[in-house]
Coordinates of C-alpha atoms in Angstrom, one line a residue:
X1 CA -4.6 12.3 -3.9
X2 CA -3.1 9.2 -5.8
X3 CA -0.8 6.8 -5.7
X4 CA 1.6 5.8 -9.0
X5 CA 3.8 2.8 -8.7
X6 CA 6.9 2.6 -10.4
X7 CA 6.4 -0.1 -13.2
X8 CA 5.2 -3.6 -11.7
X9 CA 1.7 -5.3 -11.0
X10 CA 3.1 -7.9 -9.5
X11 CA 5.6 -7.8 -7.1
X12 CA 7.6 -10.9 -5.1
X13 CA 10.0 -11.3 -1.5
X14 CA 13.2 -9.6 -1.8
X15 CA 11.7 -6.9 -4.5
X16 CA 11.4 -3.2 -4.1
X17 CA 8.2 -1.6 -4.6
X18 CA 8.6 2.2 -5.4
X19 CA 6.2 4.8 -6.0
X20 CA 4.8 8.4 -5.8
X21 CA 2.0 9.9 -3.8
X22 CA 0.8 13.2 -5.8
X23 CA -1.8 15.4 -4.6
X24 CA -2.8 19.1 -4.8
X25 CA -2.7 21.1 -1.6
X26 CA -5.7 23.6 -1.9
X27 CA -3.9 25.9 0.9
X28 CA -1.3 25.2 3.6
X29 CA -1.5 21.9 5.3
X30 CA 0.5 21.6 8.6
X31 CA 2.4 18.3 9.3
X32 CA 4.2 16.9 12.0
X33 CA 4.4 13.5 10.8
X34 CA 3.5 11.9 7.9
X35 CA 3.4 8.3 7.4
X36 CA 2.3 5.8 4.7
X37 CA 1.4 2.3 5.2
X38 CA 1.7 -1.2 2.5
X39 CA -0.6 -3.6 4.0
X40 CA -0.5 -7.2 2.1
X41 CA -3.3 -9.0 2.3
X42 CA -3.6 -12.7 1.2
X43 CA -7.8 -14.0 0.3
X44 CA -8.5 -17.4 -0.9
X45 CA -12.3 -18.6 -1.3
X46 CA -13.2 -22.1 -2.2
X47 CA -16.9 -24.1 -2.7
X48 CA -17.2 -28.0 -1.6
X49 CA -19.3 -30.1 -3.2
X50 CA -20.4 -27.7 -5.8
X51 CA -22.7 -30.1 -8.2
X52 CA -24.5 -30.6 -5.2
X53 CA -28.1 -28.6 -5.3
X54 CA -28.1 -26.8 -2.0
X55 CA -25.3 -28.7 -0.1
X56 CA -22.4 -27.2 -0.8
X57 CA -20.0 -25.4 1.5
X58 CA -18.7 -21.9 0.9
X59 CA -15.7 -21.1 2.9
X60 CA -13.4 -17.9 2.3
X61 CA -10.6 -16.3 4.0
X62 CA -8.4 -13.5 4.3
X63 CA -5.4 -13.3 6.1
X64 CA -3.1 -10.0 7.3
X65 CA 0.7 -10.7 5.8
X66 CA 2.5 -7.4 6.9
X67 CA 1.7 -4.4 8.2
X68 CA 4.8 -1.8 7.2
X69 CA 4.7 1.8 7.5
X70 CA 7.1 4.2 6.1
X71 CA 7.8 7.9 6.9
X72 CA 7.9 10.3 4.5
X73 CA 10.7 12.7 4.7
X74 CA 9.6 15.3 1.6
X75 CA 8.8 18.0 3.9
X76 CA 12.5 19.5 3.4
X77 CA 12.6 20.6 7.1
X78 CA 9.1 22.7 7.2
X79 CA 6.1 21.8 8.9
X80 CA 3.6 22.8 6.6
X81 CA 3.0 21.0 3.2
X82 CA 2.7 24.5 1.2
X83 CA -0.2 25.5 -1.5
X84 CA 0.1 23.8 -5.0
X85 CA 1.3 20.3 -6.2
X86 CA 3.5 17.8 -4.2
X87 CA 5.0 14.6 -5.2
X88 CA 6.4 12.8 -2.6
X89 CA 8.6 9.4 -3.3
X90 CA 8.4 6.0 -1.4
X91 CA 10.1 2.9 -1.2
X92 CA 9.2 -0.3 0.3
X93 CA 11.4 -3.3 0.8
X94 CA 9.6 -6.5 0.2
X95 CA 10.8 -8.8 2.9
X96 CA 12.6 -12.2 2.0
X97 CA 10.2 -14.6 4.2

């Protein structure tokens, strides 16, 4: 399984980030939901007093920004995702704050 966005590395509020999950089914796969999730992380690390031998302070931390999940709808009203190749679309709205 992969995921192939659209275009864009980098992408900002207010911006669509769309995509396509592609994977090969080795035989039938039933589904009654199927979900994916963006998760947006922010990490920042930073050393004090660095010139200092053996007094310096390393701090780093990471931080949950959103949390969105999105349903995929590609199942065209069966419950089984059917032996061979799927790709399956997604969009995510980015939000403004």
């Amino acid at each position: 399984m992969k995921i192939i966005l659209e275009q864009k590395d980098i992408y900002e509020p207010g911006q669509y980030i769309r995509g396509v999950i592609v994977f090969n089914a080795v035989g039938d796969i039933p589904v009654s939901e199927c979900n994916v999730n963006l998760i947006c992380m922010a990490e920042v690390g930073w050393t004090e007093n660095p010139g200092i031998k053996d007094e310096g302070h390393s701090f780093h931390i990471k931080h949950k920004l959103m949390d969105i999940s999105y349903e995929l709808l590609a199942l065209n009203g069966e419950s089984y995702y059917r032996l061979g190749h799927h790709e399956i679309p997604f969009e995510f709205y980015l939000p403004e704050k």
